[in-house]
Short mmCIF file of C-alpha atoms in Angstrom, two decimals:
data_model
loop_
_atom_site.label_atom_id
_atom_site.label_comp_id
_atom_site.label_asym_id
_atom_site.label_seq_id
_atom_site.Cartn_x
_atom_site.Cartn_y
_atom_site.Cartn_z
CA MET A 291 48.04 -51.67 93.38
CA SER A 292 45.88 -50.62 90.10
CA ASP A 293 42.55 -50.84 89.50
CA ALA A 294 41.73 -53.74 87.61
CA SER A 295 39.26 -51.84 84.93
CA GLU A 296 42.20 -50.05 83.78
CA PRO A 297 42.96 -51.04 79.74
CA ASP A 298 47.34 -52.26 79.87
CA LEU A 299 49.39 -49.65 78.00
CA SER A 300 52.99 -49.88 77.30
CA ARG A 301 55.06 -47.30 78.50
CA ALA A 302 55.42 -45.45 75.08
CA GLU A 303 51.49 -45.82 74.91
CA ARG A 304 51.22 -43.86 78.29
CA GLY A 305 54.22 -41.20 77.62
CA VAL A 306 52.41 -40.22 74.31
CA LEU A 307 48.54 -40.38 75.90
CA ASP A 308 50.80 -37.80 78.56
CA LEU A 309 51.17 -36.04 75.75
CA ILE A 310 47.67 -34.76 75.48
CA ASP A 311 47.18 -31.40 75.72
CA GLU A 312 43.60 -30.08 76.63
CA THR A 313 43.94 -27.00 76.60
CA ALA A 314 45.49 -26.51 73.51
CA ILE A 315 42.68 -28.44 71.68
CA VAL A 316 40.62 -26.04 73.66
CA ALA A 317 42.99 -23.58 72.02
CA LEU A 318 43.14 -24.61 68.43
CA THR A 319 38.87 -25.39 68.22
CA THR A 320 38.13 -21.97 69.98
CA ALA A 321 40.06 -20.34 67.31
CA LEU A 322 39.09 -23.08 64.70
CA VAL A 323 35.54 -21.54 65.15
CA GLU A 324 36.15 -18.19 65.60
CA ALA A 325 37.19 -18.17 62.13
CA PRO A 326 34.23 -18.37 60.21
CA SER A 327 33.89 -20.77 57.32
CA GLU A 328 30.26 -20.53 56.40
CA ASN A 329 29.15 -23.21 52.72
CA PRO A 330 27.58 -21.89 50.89
CA GLY A 331 29.90 -18.89 51.03
CA GLY A 332 33.63 -20.15 50.01
CA THR A 333 34.99 -18.21 53.45
CA GLU A 334 37.29 -21.61 54.57
CA ALA A 335 40.58 -20.09 53.95
CA ALA A 336 40.56 -17.89 57.36
CA ALA A 337 40.35 -21.39 58.99
CA VAL A 338 42.58 -23.40 57.08
CA ASP A 339 44.88 -20.21 57.76
CA VAL A 340 44.72 -20.96 61.67
CA LEU A 341 44.29 -24.88 60.82
CA GLU A 342 48.13 -23.94 59.05
CA LYS A 343 49.92 -21.74 61.36
CA ALA A 344 49.25 -24.59 64.21
CA CYS A 345 50.09 -27.66 61.87
CA LEU A 346 53.15 -25.18 60.80
CA SER A 347 54.71 -24.28 64.82
CA LEU A 348 54.75 -28.15 65.74
CA GLY A 349 56.83 -29.16 62.80
CA LEU A 350 54.48 -30.61 60.30
CA ALA A 351 54.73 -30.29 56.96
CA VAL A 352 52.10 -28.24 55.40
CA GLU A 353 51.11 -27.90 52.00
CA THR A 354 47.81 -26.50 51.26
CA HIS A 355 45.60 -26.76 47.42
CA GLU A 356 43.45 -23.39 46.17
CA VAL A 357 40.73 -25.42 44.91
CA ALA A 358 38.60 -22.19 43.59
CA PRO A 359 39.33 -18.33 44.39
CA ALA A 360 39.70 -18.25 48.71
CA ARG A 361 39.30 -22.27 48.91
CA PRO A 362 41.79 -24.11 50.31
CA ASN A 363 42.16 -27.89 50.97
CA LEU A 364 45.36 -28.68 53.95
CA VAL A 365 47.49 -31.78 53.62
CA ALA A 366 49.39 -31.61 56.90
CA THR A 367 52.01 -34.53 57.72
CA LEU A 368 53.87 -36.07 59.66
CA PRO A 369 56.94 -37.32 58.68
CA ALA A 370 58.44 -40.89 59.28
CA GLY A 371 59.96 -44.45 58.31
CA GLY A 372 59.15 -45.06 54.71
CA GLY A 373 56.01 -47.51 54.68
CA PRO A 374 52.63 -46.65 54.52
CA GLY A 375 50.98 -44.13 56.85
CA LEU A 376 47.69 -43.58 58.68
CA MET A 377 45.56 -40.66 57.58
CA PHE A 378 42.74 -38.81 58.89
CA LEU A 379 40.71 -36.10 57.02
CA GLY A 380 38.87 -33.92 58.00
CA HIS A 381 37.26 -30.38 56.66
CA SER A 382 37.77 -26.74 57.03
CA ASP A 383 33.10 -25.31 55.95
CA VAL A 384 30.33 -25.77 58.78
CA VAL A 385 26.39 -24.95 57.58
CA PRO A 386 25.63 -21.32 57.90
CA ALA A 387 25.05 -20.48 61.93
CA GLY A 388 20.84 -19.97 60.83
CA PRO A 389 18.68 -18.35 63.93
CA ASN A 390 17.77 -19.17 67.57
CA TRP A 391 21.61 -20.02 69.23
CA THR A 392 20.99 -18.01 72.60
CA GLY A 393 25.08 -16.24 72.18
CA ASP A 394 27.00 -15.17 69.06
CA PRO A 395 27.52 -18.63 67.02
CA TYR A 396 30.90 -17.69 66.64
CA ARG A 397 32.83 -16.72 69.80
CA VAL A 398 32.96 -20.22 72.08
CA ARG A 399 31.84 -20.65 75.19
CA ASP A 400 32.60 -22.52 77.75
CA HIS A 401 29.13 -23.60 79.18
CA ASP A 402 30.65 -26.42 82.50
CA GLY A 403 32.76 -28.15 80.26
CA LEU A 404 30.64 -28.44 77.06
CA LEU A 405 32.32 -25.82 73.57
CA ILE A 406 29.34 -23.89 72.15
CA GLY A 407 30.24 -22.33 68.48
CA ARG A 408 28.86 -23.06 65.57
CA GLY A 409 31.38 -26.38 63.49
CA THR A 410 32.35 -27.39 67.07
CA THR A 411 30.89 -30.63 66.57
CA ASP A 412 31.36 -30.61 62.67
CA MET A 413 33.93 -30.86 62.68
CA LYS A 414 36.71 -28.21 63.83
CA GLY A 415 37.22 -29.77 67.25
CA GLY A 416 37.66 -32.72 65.56
CA LEU A 417 40.67 -31.45 63.32
CA ALA A 418 42.12 -29.90 66.99
CA SER A 419 41.84 -33.39 68.20
CA VAL A 420 43.65 -34.65 65.48
CA VAL A 421 46.44 -32.30 65.75
CA ALA A 422 46.56 -32.55 69.30
CA ALA A 423 47.34 -36.39 68.51
CA MET A 424 49.92 -36.02 65.61
CA SER A 425 51.74 -33.18 68.07
CA ALA A 426 52.02 -36.63 70.64
CA LEU A 427 52.82 -38.46 68.28
CA SER A 428 55.68 -36.68 66.69
CA ARG A 429 57.47 -37.68 70.29
CA ALA A 430 57.00 -41.38 69.74
CA GLY A 431 60.51 -41.25 69.96
CA ASP A 432 61.34 -40.24 73.48
CA PHE A 433 59.54 -43.54 74.58
CA GLY A 434 61.51 -45.99 72.57
CA VAL A 435 58.90 -45.93 70.02
CA GLU A 436 59.54 -45.36 65.48
CA LEU A 437 56.60 -44.97 63.07
CA SER A 438 57.20 -47.26 60.06
CA GLY A 439 54.90 -44.75 58.24
CA PRO A 440 53.93 -40.85 58.11
CA VAL A 441 50.44 -39.63 59.81
CA ARG A 442 49.16 -37.15 57.81
CA LEU A 443 45.65 -34.72 58.13
CA VAL A 444 44.04 -34.01 54.68
CA CYS A 445 41.46 -31.36 55.31
CA THR A 446 39.30 -30.31 52.49
CA VAL A 447 37.40 -27.61 51.52
CA ASP A 448 33.27 -27.87 50.74
CA GLU A 449 32.39 -30.70 52.54
CA GLU A 450 29.16 -29.12 53.50
CA GLU A 451 27.90 -29.07 49.38
CA HIS A 452 29.17 -30.56 46.14
CA GLY A 453 32.65 -32.25 47.57
CA ILE A 454 34.83 -29.98 45.02
CA GLY A 455 37.60 -30.42 47.76
CA VAL A 456 37.83 -34.08 48.42
CA ARG A 457 37.81 -34.20 44.82
CA ASP A 458 40.10 -31.90 43.78
CA HIS A 459 42.44 -34.27 46.56
CA VAL A 460 42.06 -37.67 45.20
CA SER A 461 42.87 -36.64 41.86
CA ARG A 462 46.63 -36.04 42.34
CA PRO A 463 48.86 -38.23 42.08
CA ALA A 464 49.00 -40.43 45.27
CA ASP A 465 52.71 -38.93 47.01
CA HIS A 466 52.42 -42.82 49.63
CA GLU A 467 50.43 -45.15 50.60
CA PHE A 468 47.98 -45.84 53.03
CA LEU A 469 46.95 -48.15 55.63
CA GLY A 470 43.65 -47.24 56.29
CA CYS A 471 41.91 -43.08 56.76
CA VAL A 472 40.20 -41.68 60.19
CA VAL A 473 37.56 -39.84 58.79
CA ALA A 474 36.78 -37.56 61.82
CA GLU A 475 33.30 -37.00 61.91
CA PRO A 476 31.41 -36.93 65.19
CA THR A 477 30.84 -40.24 65.25
CA ASN A 478 29.78 -39.96 69.38
CA MET A 479 33.26 -41.76 69.53
CA GLN A 480 31.56 -45.30 67.42
CA VAL A 481 33.59 -46.82 64.93
CA VAL A 482 31.59 -46.33 61.89
CA ARG A 483 33.09 -48.98 58.98
CA GLY A 484 30.49 -48.09 56.15
CA CYS A 485 28.41 -44.89 54.82
CA ARG A 486 26.04 -44.89 52.13
CA GLY A 487 27.14 -42.45 49.52
CA ALA A 488 24.66 -39.54 48.87
CA SER A 489 23.68 -38.29 44.73
CA TYR A 490 21.25 -35.28 43.30
CA ILE A 491 19.46 -36.32 40.74
CA GLU A 492 17.62 -33.37 38.89
CA ILE A 493 14.68 -33.76 36.33
CA ASP A 494 12.74 -30.94 34.02
CA VAL A 495 10.04 -32.50 32.50
CA THR A 496 8.55 -30.36 29.26
CA GLY A 497 4.84 -30.26 28.59
CA ARG A 498 2.59 -27.66 26.31
CA ALA A 499 0.56 -25.40 27.92
CA ALA A 500 -2.66 -24.59 26.54
CA HIS A 501 -5.87 -23.09 28.16
CA SER A 502 -7.35 -25.34 30.60
CA GLY A 503 -10.67 -25.11 29.82
CA ARG A 504 -9.43 -28.06 27.09
CA PRO A 505 -6.90 -29.41 28.85
CA ALA A 506 -6.90 -32.38 26.02
CA ASP A 507 -4.96 -29.73 23.66
CA GLY A 508 -2.29 -29.49 26.07
CA ARG A 509 0.42 -32.02 27.58
CA SER A 510 0.43 -31.62 31.18
CA ALA A 511 4.38 -31.50 33.01
CA ILE A 512 2.52 -31.51 36.40
CA ASN A 513 1.24 -34.89 34.81
CA ALA A 514 4.28 -36.15 33.16
CA ALA A 515 6.08 -35.54 36.50
CA ALA A 516 3.47 -36.73 38.75
CA ALA A 517 3.85 -40.42 37.57
CA ILE A 518 8.13 -40.36 37.48
CA VAL A 519 7.19 -39.60 41.28
CA GLU A 520 5.06 -42.84 41.31
CA ILE A 521 7.82 -44.78 39.57
CA ILE A 522 10.16 -43.66 42.41
CA ARG A 523 8.17 -44.09 44.93
CA ALA A 524 7.64 -48.40 43.65
CA ASP A 525 11.68 -48.58 43.34
CA GLN A 526 11.68 -47.77 46.96
CA GLU A 527 9.35 -50.07 48.08
CA ARG A 528 11.25 -53.14 46.40
CA LEU A 529 14.60 -51.31 47.50
CA ALA A 530 12.98 -51.51 50.96
CA GLY A 531 12.36 -55.11 50.76
CA SER A 532 16.29 -55.98 50.19
CA ALA A 533 17.77 -54.24 53.81
CA ASP A 534 21.58 -54.85 54.01
CA ASP A 535 22.92 -55.52 58.31
CA LEU A 536 25.28 -52.61 58.14
CA LEU A 537 23.86 -49.55 56.31
CA GLY A 538 20.11 -50.42 55.56
CA TYR A 539 19.16 -49.46 52.14
CA GLY A 540 18.96 -46.58 49.11
CA THR A 541 16.79 -44.56 49.55
CA TRP A 542 14.79 -41.80 47.39
CA ASN A 543 13.49 -38.95 48.23
CA VAL A 544 11.69 -35.97 46.28
CA GLY A 545 12.78 -33.01 47.99
CA THR A 546 11.92 -30.40 45.94
CA ILE A 547 8.80 -29.79 42.96
CA ALA A 548 8.06 -26.39 41.21
CA GLY A 549 5.81 -26.26 37.69
CA GLY A 550 3.19 -25.04 36.31
CA GLN A 551 2.26 -21.63 34.57
CA GLY A 552 -0.66 -20.42 36.48
CA ILE A 553 -4.08 -22.46 36.95
CA SER A 554 -5.73 -21.68 34.68
CA VAL A 555 -3.05 -23.09 31.87
CA VAL A 556 -2.23 -26.65 31.17
CA ALA A 557 1.52 -26.64 32.96
CA PRO A 558 4.39 -26.27 30.23
CA ASN A 559 6.71 -27.62 31.84
CA CYS A 560 7.71 -29.17 36.07
CA SER A 561 11.17 -30.16 37.69
CA LEU A 562 11.94 -32.72 40.34
CA GLY A 563 15.01 -32.20 42.80
CA ILE A 564 15.76 -35.81 43.89
CA ASP A 565 18.17 -37.11 46.67
CA ARG A 566 19.34 -40.12 45.99
CA ARG A 567 21.28 -42.39 49.04
CA LEU A 568 23.27 -44.87 47.79
CA MET A 569 25.07 -48.22 49.10
CA PRO A 570 28.11 -48.83 48.46
CA ASP A 571 28.13 -50.82 45.07
CA GLU A 572 25.18 -48.15 43.17
CA ASP A 573 25.81 -45.56 40.63
CA PRO A 574 23.81 -42.96 40.35
CA HIS A 575 24.31 -41.92 37.16
CA ALA A 576 23.37 -45.87 36.13
CA ILE A 577 20.17 -45.72 38.48
CA ALA A 578 19.78 -42.14 36.59
CA GLU A 579 19.91 -44.63 33.37
CA GLN A 580 17.55 -46.93 34.79
CA LEU A 581 14.80 -44.76 35.95
CA ARG A 582 15.44 -42.53 32.55
CA LYS A 583 14.93 -46.27 30.45
CA THR A 584 11.84 -47.09 32.46
CA ILE A 585 9.95 -43.76 31.74
CA ARG A 586 10.47 -44.40 28.10
CA ASP A 587 9.58 -47.81 28.39
CA ARG A 588 6.14 -45.93 30.46
CA GLN A 589 6.09 -43.80 27.40
CA ILE A 590 5.99 -40.82 29.55
CA ASP A 591 8.38 -38.99 27.55
CA THR A 592 6.30 -39.19 24.21
CA ASP A 593 3.22 -37.18 22.83
CA GLY A 594 4.64 -33.75 23.52
CA ILE A 595 6.15 -34.57 26.82
CA THR A 596 10.71 -34.65 26.59
CA VAL A 597 12.34 -35.52 30.43
CA ASP A 598 15.95 -34.81 31.00
CA VAL A 599 17.53 -36.70 34.22
CA ARG A 600 20.92 -35.54 35.46
CA VAL A 601 23.49 -36.50 38.04
CA THR A 602 23.97 -32.84 39.50
CA MET A 603 26.35 -33.89 42.78
CA GLU A 604 27.44 -37.41 43.81
CA MET A 605 29.29 -38.96 47.39
CA PRO A 606 30.00 -42.07 46.30
CA GLY A 607 29.38 -44.44 49.51
CA PHE A 608 31.66 -46.88 51.13
CA ALA A 609 32.33 -50.38 53.82
CA THR A 610 35.29 -51.68 55.47
CA ALA A 611 35.74 -55.28 56.69
CA ALA A 612 34.73 -55.62 59.79
CA ASP A 613 37.56 -57.70 60.65
CA HIS A 614 40.34 -54.61 58.97
CA PRO A 615 42.97 -53.80 61.72
CA LEU A 616 42.13 -50.05 60.98
CA VAL A 617 38.57 -51.46 62.98
CA THR A 618 39.61 -53.96 65.33
CA THR A 619 42.85 -51.22 66.11
CA ALA A 620 40.28 -47.81 66.01
CA VAL A 621 38.10 -50.17 68.68
CA GLY A 622 40.70 -50.85 71.09
CA ALA A 623 41.63 -47.23 71.19
CA VAL A 624 38.66 -46.06 71.65
CA THR A 625 38.25 -48.31 74.35
CA ASP A 626 42.02 -48.02 76.16
CA ALA A 627 41.46 -44.35 75.77
CA GLY A 628 38.26 -44.23 78.24
CA ALA A 629 34.89 -44.38 76.09
CA ALA A 630 32.61 -46.87 75.46
CA THR A 631 31.97 -47.41 70.84
CA SER A 632 30.29 -50.51 69.19
CA VAL A 633 31.46 -50.96 65.42
CA GLY A 634 28.39 -50.52 62.80
CA GLY A 635 27.28 -47.81 60.04
CA TRP A 636 26.35 -44.66 58.61
CA SER A 637 23.47 -44.25 57.21
CA ALA A 638 24.34 -39.98 56.59
CA ALA A 639 26.87 -38.97 53.56
CA CYS A 640 30.94 -38.16 54.31
CA ASP A 641 34.43 -37.21 52.06
CA GLY A 642 34.72 -40.63 53.04
CA GLY A 643 32.93 -42.64 49.98
CA PHE A 644 36.04 -40.77 48.01
CA VAL A 645 38.92 -41.40 49.35
CA SER A 646 38.36 -45.32 49.49
CA ARG A 647 36.45 -45.27 46.33
CA ASP A 648 39.40 -43.40 43.76
CA LEU A 649 42.55 -43.77 46.30
CA GLY A 650 41.59 -47.56 47.54
CA ILE A 651 42.13 -46.87 51.69
CA PRO A 652 40.52 -48.42 53.41
CA SER A 653 38.54 -45.98 55.70
CA ILE A 654 36.24 -45.53 58.95
CA VAL A 655 34.66 -42.92 60.27
CA LEU A 656 35.49 -42.29 63.91
CA GLY A 657 34.99 -38.57 65.86
CA PRO A 658 33.57 -36.67 68.59
CA GLY A 659 30.87 -35.20 69.28
CA ASN A 660 27.07 -36.56 68.34
CA ILE A 661 26.26 -35.67 64.63
CA ASN A 662 22.66 -36.51 65.50
CA THR A 663 21.61 -34.24 68.68
CA GLU A 664 24.75 -31.42 68.21
CA ALA A 665 25.47 -30.85 64.53
CA HIS A 666 23.86 -28.38 62.48
CA GLN A 667 21.38 -27.02 65.29
CA PRO A 668 21.62 -24.00 66.99
CA ASP A 669 24.03 -24.31 70.55
CA GLU A 670 26.48 -26.40 67.95
CA SER A 671 28.35 -27.86 71.05
CA VAL A 672 31.29 -30.84 72.11
CA ALA A 673 33.06 -31.56 75.01
CA VAL A 674 35.73 -31.06 75.76
CA ALA A 675 36.01 -34.46 77.43
CA ASP A 676 35.17 -35.98 74.57
CA LEU A 677 37.83 -34.15 72.71
CA VAL A 678 40.62 -35.04 74.56
CA THR A 679 39.01 -38.81 74.05
CA ALA A 680 39.18 -38.30 70.56
CA ALA A 681 43.19 -37.14 70.82
CA LYS A 682 44.18 -40.33 73.03
CA ALA A 683 42.84 -42.65 70.66
CA TYR A 684 43.75 -40.96 67.68
CA ALA A 685 47.57 -41.45 68.86
CA LEU A 686 46.99 -44.61 69.93
CA ALA A 687 45.21 -45.66 66.78
CA GLY A 688 48.81 -44.73 65.24
CA LEU A 689 50.96 -45.70 67.44
CA ARG A 690 49.58 -49.44 67.28
CA MET A 691 49.37 -49.09 63.37
CA LEU A 692 52.92 -47.52 62.83
CA GLY A 693 54.29 -47.74 65.66
CA ARG A 694 58.12 -50.41 65.59
CA PRO A 695 60.38 -50.35 68.58
#
């Protein structure tokens, strides 16, 4: 008699899950981490080469598109059927290793089932789990199931900085339809159905220098910048008053300020660097234009003061309905793969916003590892067991969305 808690899997599902190879997942994660691809640095090519060879060895169709010199996107496809497919999305770059590691960040160490190294969690382990799932799905026919559409992995460059990789990908003519996109970022296997977006707004204020003993002879760019910061603070209070249940609210953060010529000089210049987190329906260019209007209405940019406001980076947010088949299928797949899960939103941003907005593909974020406790820090790590669970969940989701007897 089977355990009452054992998942109710079909013969094909059990057969495909049995093909998930832990050793192969660990080997590919290790090889990807040991091909450093720090960003800034533009060094993704070595890691993409590792991923390309792994995908080709499994019989996947692979294309690369050089977005910038030595910075190639990779698209690996398991061809199947003629219907809409399922997309997985990841990125090949990692943040710089930084100090305080207890070992070489680009030599993977296995410590009691934890793989330690830069990128193990964010997100080379997730890429390896996707590849393992695609390998298992390639043999679904052995168990009497055919896939009605392709399974595709899109791996972009520059996710950690300016998103040139995903921008290039979504600008290309679509060659297929997809039922959904799973972004394999580390969510601790929670199903994230919505993410805030992100944008950078930079402001340059120009005034007029004068002797500090006669400040009225000049026009202080710092004073004008302070008035702009107050506008931002007040708008943050307004936004906080209308929080969304899934994603909260858009946020402002003045992250950098630089200006002035000297203590005894009226400041002729001042610059602000601002992070504005976006709700799915917000446009940073519209937000910047509203800020410009408020600055004009408050007459901050008059009488010798000029203000330049520009958007220098944007990543759109997205939200997929809680009852969408991609969301409900993912929840069941994670549960049947042996992990606890929940459905929620992320205050972080990811490349999935471009896929959702520009390609119209419903998206979720779902991956192994914890972005808060493991990623972007010394001794970054991910549990081997979590990588295997992710691969199983991805394979089950593919079978359940695309499988036909």
